Every structure is written in C-alpha cells, then in structure tokens.
Coordinates of C-alpha atoms and ligand atoms in Angstrom, one line a residue:
X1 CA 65.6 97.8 29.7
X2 CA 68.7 97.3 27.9
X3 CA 71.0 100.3 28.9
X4 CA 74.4 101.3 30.2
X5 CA 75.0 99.0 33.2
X6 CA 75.3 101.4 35.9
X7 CA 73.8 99.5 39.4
X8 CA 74.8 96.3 39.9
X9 CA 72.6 94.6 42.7
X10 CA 74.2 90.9 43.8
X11 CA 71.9 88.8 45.5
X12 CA 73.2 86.8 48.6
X13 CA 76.6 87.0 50.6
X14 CA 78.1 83.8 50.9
X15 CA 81.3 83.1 49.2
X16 CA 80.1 83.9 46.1
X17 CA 78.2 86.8 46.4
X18 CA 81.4 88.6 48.3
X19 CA 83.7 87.4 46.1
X20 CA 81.4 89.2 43.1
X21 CA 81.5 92.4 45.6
X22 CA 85.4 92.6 45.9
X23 CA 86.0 92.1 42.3
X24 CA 83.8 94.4 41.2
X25 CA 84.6 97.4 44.2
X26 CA 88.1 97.0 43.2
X27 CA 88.0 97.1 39.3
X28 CA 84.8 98.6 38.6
X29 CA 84.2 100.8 41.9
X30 CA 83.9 104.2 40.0
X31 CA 82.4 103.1 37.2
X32 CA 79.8 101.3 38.5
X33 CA 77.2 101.2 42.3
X34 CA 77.2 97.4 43.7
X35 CA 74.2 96.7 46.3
X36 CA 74.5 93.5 47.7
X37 CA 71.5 91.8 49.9
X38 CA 71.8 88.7 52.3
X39 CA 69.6 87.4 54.9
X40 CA 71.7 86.2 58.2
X41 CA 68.5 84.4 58.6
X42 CA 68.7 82.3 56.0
X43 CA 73.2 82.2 56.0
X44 CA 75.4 80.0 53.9
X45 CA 75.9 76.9 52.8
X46 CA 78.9 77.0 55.3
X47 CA 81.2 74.6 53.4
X48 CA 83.7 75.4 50.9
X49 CA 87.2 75.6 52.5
X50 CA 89.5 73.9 50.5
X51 CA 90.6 76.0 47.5
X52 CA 93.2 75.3 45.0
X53 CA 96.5 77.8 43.5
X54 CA 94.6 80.1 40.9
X55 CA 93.0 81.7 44.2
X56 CA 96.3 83.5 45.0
X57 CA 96.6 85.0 41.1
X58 CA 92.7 86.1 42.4
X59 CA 93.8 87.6 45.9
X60 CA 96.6 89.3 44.0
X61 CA 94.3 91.4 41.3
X62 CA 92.6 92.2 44.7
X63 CA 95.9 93.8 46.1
X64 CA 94.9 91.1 49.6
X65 CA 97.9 90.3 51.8
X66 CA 98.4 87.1 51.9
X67 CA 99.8 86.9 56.0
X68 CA 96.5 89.3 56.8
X69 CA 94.0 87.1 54.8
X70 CA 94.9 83.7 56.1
X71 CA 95.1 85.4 60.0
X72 CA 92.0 86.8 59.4
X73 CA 90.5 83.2 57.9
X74 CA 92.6 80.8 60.1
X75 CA 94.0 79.5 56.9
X76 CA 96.3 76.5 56.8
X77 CA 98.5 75.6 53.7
X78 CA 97.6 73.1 50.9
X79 CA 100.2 71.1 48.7
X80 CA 97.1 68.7 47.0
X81 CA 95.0 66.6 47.9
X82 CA 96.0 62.8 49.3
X83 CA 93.3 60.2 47.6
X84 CA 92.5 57.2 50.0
X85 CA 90.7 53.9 48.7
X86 CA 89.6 55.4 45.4
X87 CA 91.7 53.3 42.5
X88 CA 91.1 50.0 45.2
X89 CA 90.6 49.4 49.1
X90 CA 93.9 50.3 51.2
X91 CA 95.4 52.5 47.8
X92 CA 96.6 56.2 48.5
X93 CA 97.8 58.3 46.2
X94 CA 98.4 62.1 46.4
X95 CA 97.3 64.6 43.5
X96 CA 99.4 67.3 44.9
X97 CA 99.6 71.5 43.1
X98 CA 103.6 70.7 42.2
X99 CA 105.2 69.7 38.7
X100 CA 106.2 66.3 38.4
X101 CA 110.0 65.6 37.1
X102 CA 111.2 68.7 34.6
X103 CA 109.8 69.9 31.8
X104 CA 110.2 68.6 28.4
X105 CA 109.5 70.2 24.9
X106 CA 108.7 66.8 22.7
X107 CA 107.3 64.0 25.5
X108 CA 106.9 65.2 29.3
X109 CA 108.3 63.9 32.1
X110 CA 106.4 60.8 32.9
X111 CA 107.3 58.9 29.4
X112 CA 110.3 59.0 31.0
X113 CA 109.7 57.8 33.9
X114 CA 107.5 55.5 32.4
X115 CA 111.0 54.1 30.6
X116 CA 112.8 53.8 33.6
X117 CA 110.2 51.7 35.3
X118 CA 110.4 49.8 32.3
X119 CA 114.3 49.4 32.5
X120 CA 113.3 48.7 36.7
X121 CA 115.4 52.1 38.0
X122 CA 112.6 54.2 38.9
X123 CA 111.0 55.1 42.2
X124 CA 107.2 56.3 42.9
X125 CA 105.8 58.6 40.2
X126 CA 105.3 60.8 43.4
X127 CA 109.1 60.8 44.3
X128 CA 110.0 63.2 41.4
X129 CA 107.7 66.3 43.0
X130 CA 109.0 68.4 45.2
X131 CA 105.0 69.7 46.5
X132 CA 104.5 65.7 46.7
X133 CA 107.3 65.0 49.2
X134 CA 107.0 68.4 51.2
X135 CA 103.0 67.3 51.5
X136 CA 104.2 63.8 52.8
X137 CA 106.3 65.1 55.7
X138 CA 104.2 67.8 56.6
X139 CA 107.0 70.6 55.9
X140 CA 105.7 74.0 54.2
X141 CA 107.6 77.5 53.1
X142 CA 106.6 79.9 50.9
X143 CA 108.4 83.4 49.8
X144 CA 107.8 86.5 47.4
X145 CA 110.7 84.1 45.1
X146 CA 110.1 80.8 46.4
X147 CA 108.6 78.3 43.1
X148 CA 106.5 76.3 45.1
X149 CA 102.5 75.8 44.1
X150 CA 100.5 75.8 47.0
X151 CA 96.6 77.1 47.9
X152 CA 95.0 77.1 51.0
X153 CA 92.3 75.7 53.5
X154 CA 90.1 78.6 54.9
X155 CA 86.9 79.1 57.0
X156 CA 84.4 79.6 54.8
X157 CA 82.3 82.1 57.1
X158 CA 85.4 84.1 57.8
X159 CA 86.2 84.4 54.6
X160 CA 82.9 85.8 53.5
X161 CA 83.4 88.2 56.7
X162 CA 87.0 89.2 55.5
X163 CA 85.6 90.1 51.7
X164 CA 82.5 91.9 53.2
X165 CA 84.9 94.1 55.0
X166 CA 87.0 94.3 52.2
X167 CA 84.1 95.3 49.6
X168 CA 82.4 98.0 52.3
X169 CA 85.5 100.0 52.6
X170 CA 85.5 100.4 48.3
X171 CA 82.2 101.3 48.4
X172 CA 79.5 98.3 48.4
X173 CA 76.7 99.0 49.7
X174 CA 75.1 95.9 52.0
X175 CA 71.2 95.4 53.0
X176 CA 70.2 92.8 55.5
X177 CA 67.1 91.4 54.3
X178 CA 64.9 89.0 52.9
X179 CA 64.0 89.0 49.6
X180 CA 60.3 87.8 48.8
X181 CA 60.0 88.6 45.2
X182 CA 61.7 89.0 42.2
X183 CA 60.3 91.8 39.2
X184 CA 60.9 91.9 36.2
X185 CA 59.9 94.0 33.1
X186 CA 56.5 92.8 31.7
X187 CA 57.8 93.6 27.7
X188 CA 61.8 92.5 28.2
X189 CA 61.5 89.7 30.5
X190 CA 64.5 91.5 32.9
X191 CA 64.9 91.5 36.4
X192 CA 63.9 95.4 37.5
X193 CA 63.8 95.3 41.1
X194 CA 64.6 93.1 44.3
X195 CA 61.4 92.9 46.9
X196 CA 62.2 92.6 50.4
X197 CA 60.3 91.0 53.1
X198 CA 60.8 94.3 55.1
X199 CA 58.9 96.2 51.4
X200 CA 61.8 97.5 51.1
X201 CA 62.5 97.7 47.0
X202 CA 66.1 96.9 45.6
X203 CA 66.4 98.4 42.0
X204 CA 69.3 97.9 39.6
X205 CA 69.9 97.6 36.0
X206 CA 72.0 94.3 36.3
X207 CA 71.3 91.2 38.7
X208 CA 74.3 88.3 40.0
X209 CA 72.3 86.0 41.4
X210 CA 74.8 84.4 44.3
X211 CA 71.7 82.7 46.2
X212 CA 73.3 79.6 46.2
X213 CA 71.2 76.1 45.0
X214 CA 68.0 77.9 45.1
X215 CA 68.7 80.4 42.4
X216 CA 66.3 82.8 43.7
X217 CA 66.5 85.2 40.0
X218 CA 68.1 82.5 37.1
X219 CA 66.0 79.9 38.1
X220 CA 63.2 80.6 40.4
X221 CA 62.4 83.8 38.3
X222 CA 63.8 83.7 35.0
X223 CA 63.1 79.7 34.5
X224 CA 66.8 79.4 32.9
X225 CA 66.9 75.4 32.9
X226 CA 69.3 72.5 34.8
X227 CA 71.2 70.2 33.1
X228 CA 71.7 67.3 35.3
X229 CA 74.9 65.2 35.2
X230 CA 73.8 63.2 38.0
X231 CA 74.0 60.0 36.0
X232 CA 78.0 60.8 35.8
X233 CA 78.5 62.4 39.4
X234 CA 75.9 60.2 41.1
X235 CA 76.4 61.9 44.8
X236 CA 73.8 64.3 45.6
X237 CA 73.9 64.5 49.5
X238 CA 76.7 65.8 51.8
X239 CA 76.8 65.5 55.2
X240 CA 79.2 68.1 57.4
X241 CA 80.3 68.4 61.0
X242 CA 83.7 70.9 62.5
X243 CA 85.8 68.8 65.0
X244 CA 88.9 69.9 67.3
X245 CA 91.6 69.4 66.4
X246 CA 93.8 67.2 67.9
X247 CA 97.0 67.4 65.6
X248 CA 98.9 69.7 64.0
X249 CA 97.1 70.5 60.6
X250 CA 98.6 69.0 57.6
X251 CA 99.1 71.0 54.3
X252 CA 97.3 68.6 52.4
X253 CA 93.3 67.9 52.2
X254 CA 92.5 64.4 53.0
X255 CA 89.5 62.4 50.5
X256 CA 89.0 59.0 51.4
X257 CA 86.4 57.1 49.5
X258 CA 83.7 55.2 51.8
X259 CA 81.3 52.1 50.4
X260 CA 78.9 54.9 48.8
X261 CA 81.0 58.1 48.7
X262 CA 84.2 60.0 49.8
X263 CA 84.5 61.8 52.9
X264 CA 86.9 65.0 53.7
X265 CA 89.2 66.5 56.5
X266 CA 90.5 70.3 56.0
X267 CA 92.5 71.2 59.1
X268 CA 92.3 75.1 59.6
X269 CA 94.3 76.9 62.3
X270 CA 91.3 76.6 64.8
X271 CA 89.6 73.8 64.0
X272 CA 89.0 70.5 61.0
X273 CA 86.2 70.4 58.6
X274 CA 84.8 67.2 58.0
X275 CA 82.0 65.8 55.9
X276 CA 80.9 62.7 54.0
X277 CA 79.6 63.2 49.9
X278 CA 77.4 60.2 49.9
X279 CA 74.9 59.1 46.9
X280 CA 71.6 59.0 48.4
X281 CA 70.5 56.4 46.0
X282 CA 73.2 53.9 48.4
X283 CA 73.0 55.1 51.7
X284 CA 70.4 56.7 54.1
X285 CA 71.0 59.9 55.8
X286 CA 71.5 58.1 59.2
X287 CA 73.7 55.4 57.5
X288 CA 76.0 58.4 56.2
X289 CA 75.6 60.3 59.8
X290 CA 77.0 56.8 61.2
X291 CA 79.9 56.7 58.6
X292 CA 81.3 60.2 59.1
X293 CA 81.1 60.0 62.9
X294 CA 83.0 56.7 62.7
X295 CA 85.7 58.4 61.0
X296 CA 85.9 61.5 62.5
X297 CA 88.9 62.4 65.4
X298 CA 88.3 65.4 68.1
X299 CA 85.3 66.6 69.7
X300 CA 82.6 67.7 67.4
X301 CA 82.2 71.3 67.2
X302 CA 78.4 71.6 65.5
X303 CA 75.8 69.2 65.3
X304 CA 76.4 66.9 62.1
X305 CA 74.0 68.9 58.9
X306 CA 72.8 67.5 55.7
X307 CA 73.4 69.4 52.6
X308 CA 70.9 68.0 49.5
X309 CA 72.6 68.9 45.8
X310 CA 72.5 68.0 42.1
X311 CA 75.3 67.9 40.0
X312 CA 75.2 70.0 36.8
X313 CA 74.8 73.4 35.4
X314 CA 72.3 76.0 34.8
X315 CA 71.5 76.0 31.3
X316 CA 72.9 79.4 30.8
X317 CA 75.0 81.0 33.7
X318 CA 74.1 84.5 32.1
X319 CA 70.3 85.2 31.2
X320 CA 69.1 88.3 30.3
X321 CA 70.5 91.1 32.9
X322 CA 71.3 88.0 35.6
X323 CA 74.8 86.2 35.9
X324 CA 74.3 83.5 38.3
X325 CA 77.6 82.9 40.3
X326 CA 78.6 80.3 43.0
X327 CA 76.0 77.3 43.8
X328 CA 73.3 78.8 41.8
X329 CA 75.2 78.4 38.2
X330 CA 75.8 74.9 38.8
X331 CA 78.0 72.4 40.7
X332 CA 79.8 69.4 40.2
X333 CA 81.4 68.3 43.6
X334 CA 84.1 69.1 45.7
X335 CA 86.2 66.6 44.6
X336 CA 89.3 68.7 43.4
X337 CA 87.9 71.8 45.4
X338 CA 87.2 73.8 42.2
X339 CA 83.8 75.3 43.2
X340 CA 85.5 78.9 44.8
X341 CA 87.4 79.2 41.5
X342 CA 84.9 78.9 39.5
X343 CA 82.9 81.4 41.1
X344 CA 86.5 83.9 40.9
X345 CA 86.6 82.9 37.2
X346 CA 83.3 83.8 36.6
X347 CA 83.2 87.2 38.1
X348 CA 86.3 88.0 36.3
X349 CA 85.4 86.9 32.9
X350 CA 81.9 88.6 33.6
X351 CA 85.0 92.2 34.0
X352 CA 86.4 91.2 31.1
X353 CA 83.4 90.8 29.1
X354 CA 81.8 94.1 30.5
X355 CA 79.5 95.8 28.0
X356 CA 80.4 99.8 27.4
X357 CA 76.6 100.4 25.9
X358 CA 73.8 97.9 25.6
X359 CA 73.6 94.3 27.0
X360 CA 73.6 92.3 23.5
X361 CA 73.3 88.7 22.6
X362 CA 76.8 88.4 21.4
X363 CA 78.5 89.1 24.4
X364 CA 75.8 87.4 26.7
X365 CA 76.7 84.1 24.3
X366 CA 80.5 84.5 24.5
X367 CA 80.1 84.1 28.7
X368 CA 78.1 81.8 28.1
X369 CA 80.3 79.3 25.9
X370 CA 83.3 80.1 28.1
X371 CA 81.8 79.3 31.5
X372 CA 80.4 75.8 29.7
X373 CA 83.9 74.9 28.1
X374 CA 85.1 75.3 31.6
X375 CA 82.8 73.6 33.8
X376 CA 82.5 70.8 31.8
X377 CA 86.4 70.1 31.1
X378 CA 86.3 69.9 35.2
X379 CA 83.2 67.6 35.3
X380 CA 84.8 65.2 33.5
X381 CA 88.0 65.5 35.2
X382 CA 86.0 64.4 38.6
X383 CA 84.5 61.5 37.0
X384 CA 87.6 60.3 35.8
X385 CA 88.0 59.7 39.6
X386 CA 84.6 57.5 40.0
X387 CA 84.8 56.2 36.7
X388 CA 89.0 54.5 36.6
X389 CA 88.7 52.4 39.5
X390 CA 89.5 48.7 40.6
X391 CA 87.1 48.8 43.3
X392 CA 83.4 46.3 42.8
X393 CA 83.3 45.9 46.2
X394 CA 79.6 48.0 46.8
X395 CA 76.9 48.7 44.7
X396 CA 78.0 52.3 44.3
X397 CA 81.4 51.1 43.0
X398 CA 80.1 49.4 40.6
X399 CA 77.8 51.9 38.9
X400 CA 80.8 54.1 38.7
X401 CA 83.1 51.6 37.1
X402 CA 80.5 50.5 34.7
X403 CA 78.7 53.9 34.2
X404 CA 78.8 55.2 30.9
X405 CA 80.9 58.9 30.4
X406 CA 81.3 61.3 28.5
X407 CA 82.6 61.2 25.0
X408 CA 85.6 64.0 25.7
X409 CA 86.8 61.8 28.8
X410 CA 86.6 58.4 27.1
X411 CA 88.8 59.8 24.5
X412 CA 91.0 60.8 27.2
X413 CA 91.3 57.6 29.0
X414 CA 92.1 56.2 25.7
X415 CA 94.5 58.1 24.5
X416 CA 96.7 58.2 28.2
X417 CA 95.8 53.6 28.3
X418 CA 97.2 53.3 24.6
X419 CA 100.0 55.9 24.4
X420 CA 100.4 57.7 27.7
X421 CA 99.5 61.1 25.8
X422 CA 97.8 63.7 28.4
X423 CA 96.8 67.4 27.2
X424 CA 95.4 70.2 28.9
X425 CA 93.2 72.1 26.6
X426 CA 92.5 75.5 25.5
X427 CA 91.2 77.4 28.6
X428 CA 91.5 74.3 31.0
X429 CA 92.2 74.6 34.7
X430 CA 93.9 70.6 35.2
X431 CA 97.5 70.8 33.5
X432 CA 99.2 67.3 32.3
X433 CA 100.4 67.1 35.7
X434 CA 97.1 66.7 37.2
X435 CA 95.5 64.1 34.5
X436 CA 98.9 62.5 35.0
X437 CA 99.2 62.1 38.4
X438 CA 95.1 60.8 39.2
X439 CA 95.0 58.4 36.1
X440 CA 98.1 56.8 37.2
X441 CA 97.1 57.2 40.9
X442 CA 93.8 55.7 39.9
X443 CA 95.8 52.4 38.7
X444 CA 96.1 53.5 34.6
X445 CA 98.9 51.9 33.6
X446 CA 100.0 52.8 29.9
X447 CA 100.8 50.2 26.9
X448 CA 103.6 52.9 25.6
X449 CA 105.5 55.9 25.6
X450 CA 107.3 58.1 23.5
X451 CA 109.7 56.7 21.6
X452 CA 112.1 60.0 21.9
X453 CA 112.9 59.3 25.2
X454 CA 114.8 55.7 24.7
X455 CA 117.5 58.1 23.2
X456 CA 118.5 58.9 26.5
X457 CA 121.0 56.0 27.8
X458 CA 119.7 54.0 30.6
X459 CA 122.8 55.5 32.8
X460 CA 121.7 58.8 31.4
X461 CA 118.0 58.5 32.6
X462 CA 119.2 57.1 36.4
X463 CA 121.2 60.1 36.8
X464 CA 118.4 62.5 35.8
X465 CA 116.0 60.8 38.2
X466 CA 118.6 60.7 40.5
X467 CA 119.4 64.4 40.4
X468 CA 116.1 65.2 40.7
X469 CA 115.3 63.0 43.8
X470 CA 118.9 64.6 45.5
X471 CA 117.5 68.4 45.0
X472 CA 114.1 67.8 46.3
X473 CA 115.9 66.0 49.4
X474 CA 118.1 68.6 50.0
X475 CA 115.0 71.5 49.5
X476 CA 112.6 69.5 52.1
X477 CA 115.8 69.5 54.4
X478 CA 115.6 73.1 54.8
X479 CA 111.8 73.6 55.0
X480 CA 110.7 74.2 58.5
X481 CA 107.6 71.9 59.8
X482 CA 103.5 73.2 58.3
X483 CA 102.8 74.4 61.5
X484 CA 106.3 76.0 62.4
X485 CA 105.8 78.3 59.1
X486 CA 102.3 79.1 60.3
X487 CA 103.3 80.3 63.7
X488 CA 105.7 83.1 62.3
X489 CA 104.0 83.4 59.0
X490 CA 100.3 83.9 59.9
X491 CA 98.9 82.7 63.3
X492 CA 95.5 84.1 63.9
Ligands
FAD501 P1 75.6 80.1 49.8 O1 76.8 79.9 50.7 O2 74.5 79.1 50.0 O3 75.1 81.6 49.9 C1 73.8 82.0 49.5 C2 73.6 83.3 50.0 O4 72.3 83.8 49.5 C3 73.5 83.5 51.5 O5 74.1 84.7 51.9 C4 72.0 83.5 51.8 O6 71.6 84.2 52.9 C5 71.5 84.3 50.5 N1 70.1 84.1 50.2 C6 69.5 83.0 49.7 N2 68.2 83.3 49.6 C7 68.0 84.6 50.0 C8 66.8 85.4 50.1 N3 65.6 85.0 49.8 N4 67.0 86.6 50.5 C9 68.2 87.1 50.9 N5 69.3 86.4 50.8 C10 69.2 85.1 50.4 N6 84.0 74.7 47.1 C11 85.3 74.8 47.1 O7 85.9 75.6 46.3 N7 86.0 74.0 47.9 C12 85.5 73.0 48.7 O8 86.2 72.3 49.4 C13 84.1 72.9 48.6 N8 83.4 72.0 49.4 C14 82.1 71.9 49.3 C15 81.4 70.9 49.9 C16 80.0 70.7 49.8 C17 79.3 69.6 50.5 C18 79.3 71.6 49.0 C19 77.8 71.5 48.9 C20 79.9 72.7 48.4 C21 81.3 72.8 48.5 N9 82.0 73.8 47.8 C22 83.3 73.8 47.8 C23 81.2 74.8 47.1 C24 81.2 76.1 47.9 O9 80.7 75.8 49.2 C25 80.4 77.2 47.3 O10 80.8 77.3 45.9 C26 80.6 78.5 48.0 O11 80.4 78.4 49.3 C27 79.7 79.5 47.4 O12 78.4 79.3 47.8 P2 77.3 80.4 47.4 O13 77.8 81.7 47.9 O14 77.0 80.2 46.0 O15 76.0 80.0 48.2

C-alpha cells in the first residue's frame, strides 16, 4: 500500500473538506487527482463564521480576492472579539487582532503601561490600540498599505459554496453521495476504497477524512483514539439559531458569558449568527433554548438546532494513509474562533510535509507532533478564559474557577500574576498581545514589572502614552463608519 501518493480522495465538503480541495488544486493540481465526496443529505455542521487574521495569509497563497470572496460570502469585518461577563457579572473587555502600545526590544508595552498606572497617568489598557478603539466606534478601512489586523465574519455555507467553485475550476473532482463503508487493506491496515450507498466505489491511495465529529475513516474505521479535555473545556452542547438583522453589523464578534456558558452574535451582510455554548452537565437543552431566545434581537431566520460536541483531539490527526482535518481531528471551542485555522494550518503543513516516495513513520510523526504542539497551546489559551475569573455566582462558574489545568497554563498564569512576563512560544498562534489583553481583561492584575522601564521619566512616559492616544485619535478620525466601507468595498 505504501506508494507514491498520487489520488487524493477527501471525504466530506464542509468547511474543511473544501478548504483541503483549494489548497491542494492550487499547489498540488498537477501533481496530484483530488476526489472529494459529500452527501447534501447529510450537510454541515453549518456554524463556523467567525475567523481570525491568519485566514487572509491563507486566502492569499490561494491568489482569492478579497472584495470577490467577502461578496460572494456576505462577509463583514472583524477587529476582535468584545468579552461580556466573563472576568465578573456587568465586565466587558475586548480582545481585539491590533498591537497594543509600540513595540519594545527588552520589556513590551504593557510594563509600561503597567508603570504609568502605578504613577496614576494612564488610561484603559484598551486605549493604546488602534484595532481596540476603531472596534469600539464601529469605524473600519482597510488598503493594499493600510497596517491594520483585521479577519472576517462569513457564512459558513457560502463559503463552502465559494471554495467548491473555486476547487472545480483547478480540477477537483466532486461525487454526491453517501458513503456506507470504509475498506481497507487486510495486511496494511490502509484505507483502499470509499463505498457508496449508490455502490458506487471511491479508490485512492491517500484519505483526509473532513466528516466532521463523526470521523467516518480516523475514527469509525481506523479506531485512532480521543483524548478528552472535557474536564478543562467543560461545554459540550451548542445551540444555534440566524436572526435579521436589525442594525448595522459591527466589526467585532460579541461572547457574552451566561450562568452555564457563553453565547455569540456574528453580524454578516445578510443576516446575524447566534448561538449559546452551554455545558450540558448545568443546563437542559430547553433551559439553553430559553436562554438564547432571551437574548437574541431580529426575527429568527431557522428554527433554533442543537449541536452535541466533545472537546479534545484525535489521538493522532494523521494515521496511516488518513489526515483527519476540520471537526473530525478534534475541537476545543469557538471561543477565540480558531477552528477554520486550524483546519488551513493543517492542510498546509500536511503540503509542506508531502512525501516524494513512500508514506514513512517519520514524516507521519513530525505532522503529528506539530498539529499537537498547536492545538494544545490554543486549548489552554481558552481555558485561561473559564479558568481566571471572579465570577462564583453558578455552579458552572465555580467548577471553572476551581477546576484544575494544565501544567503549561498554570505556569503561565504564574509567571504574568508575579512578574507580568507573557511569551508566545515556538509555533504558537496567540502573540503577547493576546495573553496580555485576556489575562488582564479577565481581572489579572500583576505584582511587578520590569524594572527597565522606570528609566523612562514620569514626564517621559505621559508623553509617550499621550502620543500614542493623539495618533490613534486622529487615524479613527479619518476611517469611514463598518458599514460605509462595506457598501463601496464589498456589498453582496
Ligand atoms: P462539517 O461541517 O460537519 O462537514 C462534514 C461533511 O462531511 C459534510 O459535507 C457532510 O455531508 C460530510 N459527510 C459526513 N458523513 C458523510 C457520509 N457518510 N457520506 C458522505 N459525506 C459525509 N470555527 C471557527 O473557525 N469559527 C467559529 O466561529 C466557529 N464556531 C463554531 C461553533 C460551534 C457551535 C461549533 C460546533 C463549531 C464551530 N466552529 C467554528 C468550527 C467550525 O464549524 C468547523 O471547524 C468547520 O465548520 C469545519 O467543519 P467540518 O467541515 O470539519 O465538518
């Protein structure tokens, strides 16, 4: 079985699996034949619209206009994401794509600003990003040499329709169908051949399973394994429901925590995307029904659907001749929207690590560690989010303030409580900015800061705040309104 990959078959066509066809059609379209099977029978998971930056660096190995893919998606703008009653009841903070403050070589920007609160001359942490403040009074521009950090909110189902037209014009071949059984080779334990309800037989020499939670082929046929975080990322149920809209949409997404979960609003062009992440353990399906219509505004556009999930990975995200991509290598929330890059992280990794010859261990392995370095620096950025908060006012609060975490994070949470020191590791997504911005959002407050910066006179420091503060008021001056920028930018 082990040969020259040649026939790539992707299983499923929701936002992974057409995501996996793009990538490949554009990079390896005359290398290699991509077959992708879905079932509009069985569809998508139909959630998954809020994304975050890395997606343009994605859409741009893809050569995809940016004005034609968010008309084509009814894409809206997204600064960040505004955090209601996580660190306590009535708190808001906003974790927003932009760099706080300037850059610094020794000690970043927030032991500074953590010097001028002490000396009583500085203003919101927020204040000092320009993203922040644009986010706050709903203004948005972009151009080819504007600096700002943005991402989008998309529809999911559009977006899987704008890919699949995308990938059939390079080449992909699509099959509507069922599948009903998996083969594999007796001696090597590889997937040979896709079985369709229709008897129609699928053959390829490598598999990406993109079936979403069920993992049809890593789980349901090769038996790969789940490891469950679910004692750290206790929600497991997600309820969903499209509204009207009845305002113009912002370019921020919207998670406000609720007695046994967080609920979120994307506004798109057309419509908003609402739903409630709920831990089932807390609160009944009806309860969380009752919850999310509560807080809901505009007339409700679908009937109100559960999604059940577990949080965690697949014990290996490639087995034998089978990547599993999207919900069926894992998942841990959409918290911080990370779920749509991981899947374009994956696929390009999986081109980077493309074997000229033989399948072998070693580079099977390499994937391997790579995806679980990455997943797992973002898992424990989300719990951070359960875990630092003031709140004891319901049962679910409490397990999450007195859970226990992971080693990695604790350290984390140490080190930013003791001496205000946040990293970003070796091959992880959440920069300073971001660990920065949720632990103090979350109500962190540090013991100390670098000493370096008490160099810099107190009149010194006021005017470097204050310079800051001036430019991003004279920036958001000249930014038209979100939805002013979307009308001449990319109105579907
Ligand atoms: P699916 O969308 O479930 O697609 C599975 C595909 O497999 C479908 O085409 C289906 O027809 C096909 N299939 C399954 N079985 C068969 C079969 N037997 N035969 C043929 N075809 C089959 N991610 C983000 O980045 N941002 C977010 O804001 C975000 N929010 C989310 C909110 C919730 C509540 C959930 C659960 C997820 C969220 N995600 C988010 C994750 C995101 O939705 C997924 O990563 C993304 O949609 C990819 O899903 P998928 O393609 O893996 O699975």
């Amino acid at each position: 079985m082990n040969k020259t990959i040649k026939n790539i078959v992707i299983a499923g066509g929701g936002s992974a699996g057409w995501i996996a066809a793009a990538a490949l059609a554009k990079q390896m379209g005359s290398v290699v034949k991509v077959t992708l099977v879905e079932s509009e029978e069985i569809g998508t998971v139909g959630v998954g619209e809020a994304t975050i930056p890395p997606m343009r660096v994605f859409h741009k190995l893809l050569g995809i206009d940016e004005r034609e893919f968010m008309r084509a998606t009814s894409a809206t703008f997204k600064l960040g994401i505004q955090f209601e009653n996580w660190g306590q009841r009535n708190d808001s903070y906003i974790h927003s794509f932009g760099m706080t403050g300037k850059e610094s070589f020794i000690a970043p920007f927030h032991h500074f600003w953590l010097y001028a609160k002490e000396q009583g001359i500085a203003k919101e942490f927020g204040k000092y990003c320009f993203e922040l403040e644009a986010a706050k009074v709903d203004k948005f521009a972009t151009s080819d040499n504007a600096n700002v950090n943005y991402a989008y909110h998309l529809d999911s189902s559009r977006y899987a329709t704008f890919l699949r037209d995308y990938s059939e014009s390079r080449g992909v071949k699509r099959i509507e169908g069922k599948i009903s059984q998996v083969n594999k080779d007796p001696t090597s334990g590889h997937i040979s051949s896709l079985e369709l309800e229709s008897g129609e037989l699928v053959e390829g020499d490598f598999f990406i399973d993109c079936t979403g939670f069920r993992g049809l082929l890593i789980e349901q046929s090769l038996n790969t394994g789940y490891e469950d975080w679910s004692h750290w990322l206790p929600c497991d149920r997600a309820i969903a429901v499209q509204t009207e809209s009845v305002a113009e949409p912002r370019p921020i997404t919207r998670s406000i925590a609720h007695d046994s979960g967080w609920q979120w609003r994307i506004p798109l062009q057309h419509r908003v995307g609402n739903g409630l992440v709920y831990c089932s353990q807390y609160l009944t399906d009806e309860e969380a029904k009752n919850t999310l219509l509560n807080n809901i505004e505009g007339k409700m556009l679908t009937e109100p659907r559960v999604i059940k999930f577990r949080t965690g990975q697949r014990r290996k995200h490639w087995n034998k001749n089978c990547l599993a991509l999207g919900l069926s290598s894992g998942f841990v929330e959409p918290l911080e929207s990370t779920s749509i890059h991981l899947i374009m992280m994956g696929i390009v990794r999986f081109l980077r690590l493309f074997p000229n010859g033989e399948i072998s261990d070693s580079v099977i392995d390499e994937y391997n560690q790579q995806a679980k370095d990455e997943i797992e620096k973002i898992r424990d950025f989300i719990i951070l989010h359960y875990h630092v908060t003031q709140r004891q006012d319901s049962p679910f609060w409490q397990y999450c303030k007195n859970m226990d975490i992971p080693a990695s994070l604790a350290h984390r949470i140490k080190l930013f409580s003791e001496h205000a020191h946040a990293f970003q590791a070796d091959g992880e997504l959440f920069r300073v900015d971001s660990w920065t911005q949720v632990m103090l959002g979350q109500g962190i407050m540090p013991k100390q800061f670098h000493p370096s910066v008490t160099a810099m006179p107190v009149g010194e420091l006021q005017r470097f705040l204050q310079g800051i503060e001036n430019s991003i008021s004279k920036g958001l001056e000249q930014l038209p309104s979100h939805s002013q920028f979307i009308a001449k930018y990319c109105a579907q």
